[in-house]
Coordinates of C-alpha atoms in Angstrom, one line a residue:
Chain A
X1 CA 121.2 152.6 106.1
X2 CA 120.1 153.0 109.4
X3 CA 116.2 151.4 111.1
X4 CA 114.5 151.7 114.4
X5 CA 114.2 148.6 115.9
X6 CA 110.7 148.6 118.0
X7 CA 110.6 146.5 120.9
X8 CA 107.2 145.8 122.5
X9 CA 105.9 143.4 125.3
X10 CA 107.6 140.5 126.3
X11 CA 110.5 141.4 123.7
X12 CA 111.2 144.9 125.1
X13 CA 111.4 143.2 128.6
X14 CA 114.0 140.7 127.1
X15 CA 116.2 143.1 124.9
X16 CA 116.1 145.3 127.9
X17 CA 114.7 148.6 125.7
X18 CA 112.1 149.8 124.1
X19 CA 113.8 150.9 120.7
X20 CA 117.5 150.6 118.9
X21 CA 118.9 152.1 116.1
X22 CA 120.2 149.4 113.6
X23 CA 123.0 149.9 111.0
X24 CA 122.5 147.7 107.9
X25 CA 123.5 147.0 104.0
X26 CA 121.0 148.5 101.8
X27 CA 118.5 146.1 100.3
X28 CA 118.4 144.0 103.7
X29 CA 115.6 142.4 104.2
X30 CA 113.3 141.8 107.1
X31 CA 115.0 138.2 107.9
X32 CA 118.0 139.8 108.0
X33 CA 117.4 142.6 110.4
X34 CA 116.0 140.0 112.7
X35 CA 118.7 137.8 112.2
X36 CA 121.2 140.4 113.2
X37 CA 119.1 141.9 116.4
X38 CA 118.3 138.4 117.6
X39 CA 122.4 137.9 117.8
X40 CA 122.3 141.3 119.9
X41 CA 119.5 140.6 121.7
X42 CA 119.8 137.2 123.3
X43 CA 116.8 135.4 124.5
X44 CA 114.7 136.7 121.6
X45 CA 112.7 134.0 120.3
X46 CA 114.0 131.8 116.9
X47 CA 114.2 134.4 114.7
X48 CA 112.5 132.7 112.0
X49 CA 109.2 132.9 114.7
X50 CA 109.4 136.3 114.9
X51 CA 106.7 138.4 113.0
X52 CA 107.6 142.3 111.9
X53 CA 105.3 145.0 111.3
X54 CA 107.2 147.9 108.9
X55 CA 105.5 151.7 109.6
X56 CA 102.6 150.4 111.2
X57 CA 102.3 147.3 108.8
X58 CA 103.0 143.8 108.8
X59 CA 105.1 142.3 106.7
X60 CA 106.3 139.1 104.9
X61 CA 110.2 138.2 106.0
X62 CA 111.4 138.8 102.5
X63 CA 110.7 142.5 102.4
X64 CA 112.7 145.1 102.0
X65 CA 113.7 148.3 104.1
X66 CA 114.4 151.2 103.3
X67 CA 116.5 153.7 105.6
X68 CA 114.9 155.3 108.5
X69 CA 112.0 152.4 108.8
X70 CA 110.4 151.8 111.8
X71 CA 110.2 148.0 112.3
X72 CA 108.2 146.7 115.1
X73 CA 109.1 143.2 116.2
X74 CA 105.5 141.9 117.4
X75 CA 105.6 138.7 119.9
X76 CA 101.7 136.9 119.5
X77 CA 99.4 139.5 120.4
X78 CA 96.5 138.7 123.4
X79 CA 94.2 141.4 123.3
X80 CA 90.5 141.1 124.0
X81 CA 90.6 139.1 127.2
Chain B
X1 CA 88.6 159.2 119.0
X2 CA 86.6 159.7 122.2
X3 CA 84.0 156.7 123.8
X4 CA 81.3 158.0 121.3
X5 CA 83.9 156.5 118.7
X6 CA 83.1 152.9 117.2
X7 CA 86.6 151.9 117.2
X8 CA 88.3 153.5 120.6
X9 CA 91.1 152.3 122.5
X10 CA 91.6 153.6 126.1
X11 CA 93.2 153.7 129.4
X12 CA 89.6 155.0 130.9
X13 CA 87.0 152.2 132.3
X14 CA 84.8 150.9 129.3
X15 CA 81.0 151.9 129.7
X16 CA 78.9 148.7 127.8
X17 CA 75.9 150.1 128.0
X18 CA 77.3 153.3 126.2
X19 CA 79.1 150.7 123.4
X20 CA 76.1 149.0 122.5
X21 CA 74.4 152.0 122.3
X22 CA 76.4 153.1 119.4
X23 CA 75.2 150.2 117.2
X24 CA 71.5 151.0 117.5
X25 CA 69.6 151.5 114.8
X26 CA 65.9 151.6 113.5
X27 CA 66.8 148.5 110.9
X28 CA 68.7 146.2 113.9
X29 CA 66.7 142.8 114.9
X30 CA 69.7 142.2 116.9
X31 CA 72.5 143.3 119.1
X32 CA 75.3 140.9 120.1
X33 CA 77.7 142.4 122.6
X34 CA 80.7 140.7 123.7
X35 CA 82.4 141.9 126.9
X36 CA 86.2 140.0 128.0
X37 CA 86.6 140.7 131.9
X38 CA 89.3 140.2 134.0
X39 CA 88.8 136.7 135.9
X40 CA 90.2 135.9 139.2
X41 CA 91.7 132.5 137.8
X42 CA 94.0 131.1 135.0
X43 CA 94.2 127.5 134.8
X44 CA 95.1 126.8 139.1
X45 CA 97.0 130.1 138.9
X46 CA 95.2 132.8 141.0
X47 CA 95.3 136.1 139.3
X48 CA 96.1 139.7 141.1
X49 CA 95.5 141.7 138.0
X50 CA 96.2 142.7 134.6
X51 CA 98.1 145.2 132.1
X52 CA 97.0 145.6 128.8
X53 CA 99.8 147.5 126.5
X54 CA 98.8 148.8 122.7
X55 CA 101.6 149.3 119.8
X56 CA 99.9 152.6 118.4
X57 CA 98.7 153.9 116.6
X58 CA 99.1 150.3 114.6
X59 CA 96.8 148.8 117.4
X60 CA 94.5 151.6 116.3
X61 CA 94.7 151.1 112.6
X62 CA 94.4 147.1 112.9
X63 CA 90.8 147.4 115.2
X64 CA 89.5 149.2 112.6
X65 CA 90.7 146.8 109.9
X66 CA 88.9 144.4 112.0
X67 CA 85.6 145.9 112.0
X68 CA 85.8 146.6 108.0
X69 CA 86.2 142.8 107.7
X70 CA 83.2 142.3 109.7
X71 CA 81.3 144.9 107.7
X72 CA 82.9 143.7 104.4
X73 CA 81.8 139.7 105.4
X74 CA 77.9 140.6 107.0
X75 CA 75.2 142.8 106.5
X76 CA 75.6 144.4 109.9
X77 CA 73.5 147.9 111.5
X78 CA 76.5 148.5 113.3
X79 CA 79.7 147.9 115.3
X80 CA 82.1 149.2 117.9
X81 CA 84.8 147.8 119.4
X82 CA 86.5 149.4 122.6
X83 CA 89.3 148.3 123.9
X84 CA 90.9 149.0 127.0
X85 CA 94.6 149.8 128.1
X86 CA 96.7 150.4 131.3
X87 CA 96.2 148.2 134.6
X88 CA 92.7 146.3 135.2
X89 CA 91.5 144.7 138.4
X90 CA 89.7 141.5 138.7
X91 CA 85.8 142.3 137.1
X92 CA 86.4 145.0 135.2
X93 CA 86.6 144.9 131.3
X94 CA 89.0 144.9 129.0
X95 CA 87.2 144.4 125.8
X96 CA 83.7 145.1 124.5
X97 CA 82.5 144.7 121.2
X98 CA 78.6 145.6 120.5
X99 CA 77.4 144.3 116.7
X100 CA 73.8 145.1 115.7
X101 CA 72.1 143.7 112.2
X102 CA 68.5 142.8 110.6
X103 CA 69.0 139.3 111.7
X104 CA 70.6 137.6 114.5
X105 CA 73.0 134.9 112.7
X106 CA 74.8 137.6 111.5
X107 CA 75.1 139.9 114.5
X108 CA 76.3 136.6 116.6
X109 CA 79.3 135.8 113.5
X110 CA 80.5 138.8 113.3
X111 CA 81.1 139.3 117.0
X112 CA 82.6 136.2 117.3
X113 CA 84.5 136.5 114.4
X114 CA 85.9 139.8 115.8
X115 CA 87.3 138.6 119.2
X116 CA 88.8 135.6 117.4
X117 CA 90.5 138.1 115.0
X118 CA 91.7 140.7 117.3
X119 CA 93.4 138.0 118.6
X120 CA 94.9 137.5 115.3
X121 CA 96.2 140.6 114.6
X122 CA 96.1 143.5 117.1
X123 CA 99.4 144.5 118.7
X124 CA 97.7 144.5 122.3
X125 CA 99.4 142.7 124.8
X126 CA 98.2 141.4 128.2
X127 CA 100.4 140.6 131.5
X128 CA 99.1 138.5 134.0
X129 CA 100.1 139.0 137.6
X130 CA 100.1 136.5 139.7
X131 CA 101.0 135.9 143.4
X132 CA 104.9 135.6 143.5
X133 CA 105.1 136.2 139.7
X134 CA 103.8 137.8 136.1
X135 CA 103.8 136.9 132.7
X136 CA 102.8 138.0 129.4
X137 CA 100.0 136.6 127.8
X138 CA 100.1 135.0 124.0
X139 CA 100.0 132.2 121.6
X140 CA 101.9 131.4 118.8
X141 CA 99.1 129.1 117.7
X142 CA 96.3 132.1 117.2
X143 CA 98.8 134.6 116.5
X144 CA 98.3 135.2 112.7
X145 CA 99.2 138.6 111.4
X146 CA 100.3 137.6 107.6
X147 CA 97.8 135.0 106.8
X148 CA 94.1 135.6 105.4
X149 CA 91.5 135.6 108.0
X150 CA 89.1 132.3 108.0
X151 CA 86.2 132.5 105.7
X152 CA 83.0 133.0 107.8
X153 CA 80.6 130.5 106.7
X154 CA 82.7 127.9 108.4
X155 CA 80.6 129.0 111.6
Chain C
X1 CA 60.5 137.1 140.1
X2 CA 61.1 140.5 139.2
X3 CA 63.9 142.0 137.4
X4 CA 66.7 140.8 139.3
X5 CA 65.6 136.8 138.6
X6 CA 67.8 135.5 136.1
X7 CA 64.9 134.2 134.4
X8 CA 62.0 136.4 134.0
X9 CA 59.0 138.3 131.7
X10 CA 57.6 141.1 132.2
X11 CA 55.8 143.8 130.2
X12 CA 58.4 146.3 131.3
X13 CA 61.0 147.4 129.3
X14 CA 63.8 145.5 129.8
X15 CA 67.1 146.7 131.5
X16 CA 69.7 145.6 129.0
X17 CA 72.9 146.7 131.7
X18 CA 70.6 145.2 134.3
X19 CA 70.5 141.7 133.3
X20 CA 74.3 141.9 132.2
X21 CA 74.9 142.5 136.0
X22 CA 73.1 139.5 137.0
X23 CA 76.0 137.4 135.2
X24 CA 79.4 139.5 136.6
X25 CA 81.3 136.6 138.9
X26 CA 84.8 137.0 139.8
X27 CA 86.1 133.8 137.6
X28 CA 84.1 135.2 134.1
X29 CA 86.8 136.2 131.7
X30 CA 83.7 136.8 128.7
X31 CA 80.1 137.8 129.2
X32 CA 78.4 137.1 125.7
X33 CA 74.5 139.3 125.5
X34 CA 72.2 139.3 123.1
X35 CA 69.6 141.5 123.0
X36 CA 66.9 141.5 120.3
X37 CA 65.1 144.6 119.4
X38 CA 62.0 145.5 117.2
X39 CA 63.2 146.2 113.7
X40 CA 61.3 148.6 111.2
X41 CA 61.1 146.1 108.6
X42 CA 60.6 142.0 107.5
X43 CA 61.4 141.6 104.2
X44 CA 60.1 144.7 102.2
X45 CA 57.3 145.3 104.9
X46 CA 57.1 148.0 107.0
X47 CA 56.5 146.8 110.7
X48 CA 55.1 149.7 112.6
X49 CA 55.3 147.8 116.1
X50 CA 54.7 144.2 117.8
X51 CA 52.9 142.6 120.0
X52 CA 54.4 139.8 122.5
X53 CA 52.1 137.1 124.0
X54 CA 53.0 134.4 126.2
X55 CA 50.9 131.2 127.6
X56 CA 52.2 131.3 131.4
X57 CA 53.4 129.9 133.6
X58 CA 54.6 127.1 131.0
X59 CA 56.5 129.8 129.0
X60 CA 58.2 130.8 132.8
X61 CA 59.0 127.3 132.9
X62 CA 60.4 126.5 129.3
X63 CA 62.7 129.6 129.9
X64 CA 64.0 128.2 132.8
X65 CA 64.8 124.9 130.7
X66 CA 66.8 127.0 128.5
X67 CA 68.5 128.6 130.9
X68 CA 68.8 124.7 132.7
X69 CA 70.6 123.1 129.1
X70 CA 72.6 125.8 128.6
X71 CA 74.2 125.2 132.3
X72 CA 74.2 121.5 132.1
X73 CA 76.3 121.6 128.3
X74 CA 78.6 124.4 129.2
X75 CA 80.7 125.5 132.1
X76 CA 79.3 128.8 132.6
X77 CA 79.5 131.1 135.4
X78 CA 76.3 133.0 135.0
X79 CA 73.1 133.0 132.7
X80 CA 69.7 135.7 132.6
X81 CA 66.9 135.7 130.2
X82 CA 64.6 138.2 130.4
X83 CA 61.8 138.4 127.9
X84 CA 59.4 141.6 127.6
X85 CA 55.6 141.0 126.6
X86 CA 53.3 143.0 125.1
X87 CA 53.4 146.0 123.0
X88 CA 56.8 147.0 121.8
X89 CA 57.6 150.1 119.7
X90 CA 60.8 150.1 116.7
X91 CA 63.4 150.0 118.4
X92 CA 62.8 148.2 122.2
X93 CA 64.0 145.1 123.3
X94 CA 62.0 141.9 123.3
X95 CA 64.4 139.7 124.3
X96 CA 68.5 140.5 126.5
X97 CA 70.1 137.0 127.3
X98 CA 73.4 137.0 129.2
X99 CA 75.7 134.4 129.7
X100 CA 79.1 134.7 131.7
X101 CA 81.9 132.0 131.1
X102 CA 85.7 131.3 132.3
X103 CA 86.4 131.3 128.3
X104 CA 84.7 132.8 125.6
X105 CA 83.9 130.2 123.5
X106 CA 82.0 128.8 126.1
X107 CA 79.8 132.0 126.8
X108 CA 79.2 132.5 122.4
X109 CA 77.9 129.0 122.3
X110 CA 75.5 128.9 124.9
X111 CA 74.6 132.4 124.1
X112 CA 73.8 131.7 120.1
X113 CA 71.9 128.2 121.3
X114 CA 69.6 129.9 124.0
X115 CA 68.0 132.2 121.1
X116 CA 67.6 129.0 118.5
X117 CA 66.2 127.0 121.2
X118 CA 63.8 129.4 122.4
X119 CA 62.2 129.5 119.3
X120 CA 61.9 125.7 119.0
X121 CA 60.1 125.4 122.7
X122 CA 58.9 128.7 124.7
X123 CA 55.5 129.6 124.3
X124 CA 55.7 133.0 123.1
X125 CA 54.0 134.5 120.2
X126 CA 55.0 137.6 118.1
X127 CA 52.2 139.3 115.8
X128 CA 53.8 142.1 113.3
X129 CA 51.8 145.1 112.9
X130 CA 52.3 147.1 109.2
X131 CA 50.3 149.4 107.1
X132 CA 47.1 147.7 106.4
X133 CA 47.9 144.5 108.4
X134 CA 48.9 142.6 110.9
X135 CA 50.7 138.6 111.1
X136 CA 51.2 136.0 114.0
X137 CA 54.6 135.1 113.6
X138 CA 56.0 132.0 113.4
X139 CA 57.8 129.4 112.0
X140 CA 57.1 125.5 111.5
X141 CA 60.4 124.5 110.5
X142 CA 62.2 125.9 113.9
X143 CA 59.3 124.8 116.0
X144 CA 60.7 121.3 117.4
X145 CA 59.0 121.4 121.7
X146 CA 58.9 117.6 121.5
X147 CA 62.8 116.7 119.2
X148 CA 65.8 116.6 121.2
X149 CA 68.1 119.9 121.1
X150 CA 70.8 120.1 119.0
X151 CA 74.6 118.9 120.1
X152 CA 76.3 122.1 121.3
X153 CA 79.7 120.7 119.7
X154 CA 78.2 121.7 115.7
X155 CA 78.8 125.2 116.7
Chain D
X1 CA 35.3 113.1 130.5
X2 CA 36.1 116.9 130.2
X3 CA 38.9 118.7 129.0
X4 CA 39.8 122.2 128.8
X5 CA 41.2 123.5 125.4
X6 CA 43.7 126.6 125.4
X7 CA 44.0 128.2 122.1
X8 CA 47.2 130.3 121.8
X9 CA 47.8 133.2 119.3
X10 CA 47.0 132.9 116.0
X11 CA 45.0 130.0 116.9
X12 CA 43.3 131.8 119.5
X13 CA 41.9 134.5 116.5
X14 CA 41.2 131.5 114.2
X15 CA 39.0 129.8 117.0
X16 CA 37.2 132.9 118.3
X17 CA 37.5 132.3 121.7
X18 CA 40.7 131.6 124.4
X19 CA 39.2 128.2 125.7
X20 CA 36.5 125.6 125.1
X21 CA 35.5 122.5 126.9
X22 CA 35.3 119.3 125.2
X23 CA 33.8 116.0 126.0
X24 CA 35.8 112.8 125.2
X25 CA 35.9 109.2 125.8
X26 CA 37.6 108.1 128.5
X27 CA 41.3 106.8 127.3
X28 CA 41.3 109.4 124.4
X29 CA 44.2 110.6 123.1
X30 CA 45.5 114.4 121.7
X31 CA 45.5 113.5 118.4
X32 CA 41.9 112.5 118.8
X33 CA 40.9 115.5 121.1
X34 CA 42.8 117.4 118.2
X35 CA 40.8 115.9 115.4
X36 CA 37.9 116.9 117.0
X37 CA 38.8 119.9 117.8
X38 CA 39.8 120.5 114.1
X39 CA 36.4 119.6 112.9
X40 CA 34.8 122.0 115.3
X41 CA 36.7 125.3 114.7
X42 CA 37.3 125.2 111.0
X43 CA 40.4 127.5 109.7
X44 CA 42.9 125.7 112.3
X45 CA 45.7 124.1 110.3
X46 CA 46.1 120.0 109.1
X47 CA 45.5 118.3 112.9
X48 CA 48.9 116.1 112.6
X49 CA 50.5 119.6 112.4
X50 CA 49.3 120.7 115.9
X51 CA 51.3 120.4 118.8
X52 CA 50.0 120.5 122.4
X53 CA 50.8 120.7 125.7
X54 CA 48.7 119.1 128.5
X55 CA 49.2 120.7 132.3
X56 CA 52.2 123.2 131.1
X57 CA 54.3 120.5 129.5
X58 CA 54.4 118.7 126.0
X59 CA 53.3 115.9 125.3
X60 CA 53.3 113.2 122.1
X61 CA 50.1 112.7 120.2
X62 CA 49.8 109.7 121.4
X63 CA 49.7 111.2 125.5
X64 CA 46.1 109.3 126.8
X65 CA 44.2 112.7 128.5
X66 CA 42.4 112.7 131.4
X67 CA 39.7 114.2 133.0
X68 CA 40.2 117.8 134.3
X69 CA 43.4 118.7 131.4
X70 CA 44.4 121.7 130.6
X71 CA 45.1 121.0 126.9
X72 CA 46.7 123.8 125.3
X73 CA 47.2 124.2 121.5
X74 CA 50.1 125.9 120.7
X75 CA 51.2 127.5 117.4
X76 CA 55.1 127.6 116.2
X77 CA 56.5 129.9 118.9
X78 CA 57.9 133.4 117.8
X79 CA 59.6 134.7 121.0
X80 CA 63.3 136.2 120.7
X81 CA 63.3 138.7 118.1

């Protein structure tokens, strides 16, 4: 199955790109899709740090995608001021 | 979603007077506005200016998760939150949240409670620019998008 | 003083974007306000409008302490109080504080303690006018002119 | 010697009138002006519950008046909201 990978902020300015389109066994979870981008993405942060957000929502590492999810990969947010 | 909106996020300069306006209200003993402005300063590092970036519409959906919690947790008149996007200079305002209620304990929570929790779990984003450099803005530490939000009487 | 004194009461109607003004400085990154307005009810009662009084100058003066405690406990960048006397319809404001801090924190807490303290020290008197009635308000518990003020660090 | 008495608000209706002058012993103190004071305009509450400010500031019960005070009475305050 096949995600979109979205890259916002800091990340984005790390992996170079705002988006990718990721390839992946079906019933992988979100560990595992962050596992696999932070190998092709280096200087990501510990993957294990990094926080997901699936169509819009956030998510606990062990969930599971389905094909054509969009995952957000959110660094710690600073809104407000 | 325009500025007569409760929950607005924009690239247009935020009007404060026109934000707490939208919390008034004939049963309100008290408005408690909160507005986060661009300082000149952080830590000995002098700042140019600032971009604010939003992951929408999540960003969108999450500040009004927000102000249901607030409503959900006090008996409030009213609130708006408006947040603002794109580049700010030094002064101007990035954030404004206006809470009205009966009694002012409430009004004062709630506000707080808000900027503590946008910080929590709104995918904004900030970049600070700096002579000679820029970074973006964040903290693990008050980063908290999975867990549950603090329980209010604590304040 | 007159209504661009950071401390000041008058029987105007108070300019709530006014006294916000007073506070903007370039190193505030948070400008907390309060405003309290005239609400249609206490308890079940029906309040048809209010009446302020004040015993001046000392009220003047006790304002200015406020204002003084709130600069001496926090690192703030700005602070206004204006208070409005007299008669006040549903829905005006008696009372706008602002207070403009580095950090936020800084800006809630002296915000929050400025309305608890004035209520334990400035001579000012609310009466409540309902159907078939009218009440001096005020409360013996909060009233504390001669204690010591609370420790900011509780909040 | 003479002191001026400022009644305030709700105990400015309960005393009928804004001010009174009172005569006192020399070395009397606000609990005693307040005492008397009490006795004289019935309706005011318990005198240990009144607090009072002499010149614009307040002062302990125990504060020794002199002649020529401004000795104002003043109720719980209700400014804010």
């Amino acid at each position: 199955m096949l995600v979109t990978v979205v890259f916002l902020a800091s990340y984005r300015e790390i992996a170079g790109t705002a988006t990718a389109r990721i390839a992946l066994a079906a019933g992988s979870t979100i560990s595992e899709l962050v596992a696999q981008v932070c190998a092709q993405f280096p200087g990501l942060p510990d993957s294990e740090r990094i926080v997901a957000a699936v169509n819009n929502e956030y998510r606990e590492p062990d969930y599971i995608l389905d094909d054509g999810d969009e995952v957000a990969l959110i660094p710690p947010v600073s809104g407000g001021s | 979603m325009n500025s007569t909106s409760p929950i607005h996020i924009t690239h247009e300069p935020l009007d404060v007077g026109r934000v707490g306006e939208l919390v008034q209200h004939p049963g309100a003993g008290a408005i408690a506005t909160f507005v986060g402005t661009t300082r000149d300063h952080t830590g000995d590092r002098r700042v140019l200016r600032l971009e604010y970036e939003a992951y929408r519409p999540m960003a969108d959906e999450q500040l009004q998760r927000v102000a249901d919690e607030m409503l959900d947790q006090w008996d409030l008149t009213g609130v708006a939150i408006h947040h603002r996007l794109g580049r700010l200079e030094i002064g101007e305002a990035s954030l404004v949240v206006a809470v009205s209620s009966a009694h002012r304990q409430a009004a004062f929570e709630a506000c707080h409670f808000s900027i503590d929790r946008i910080k929590q779990i709104v995918p904004i984003w900030k970049k600070e620019f700096f002579v000679g450099g820029e970074v973006w803005v964040g903290s693990q530490e008050d980063f908290n998008p999975l867990g549950a939000h603090e329980v209010a009487a604590e304040r």
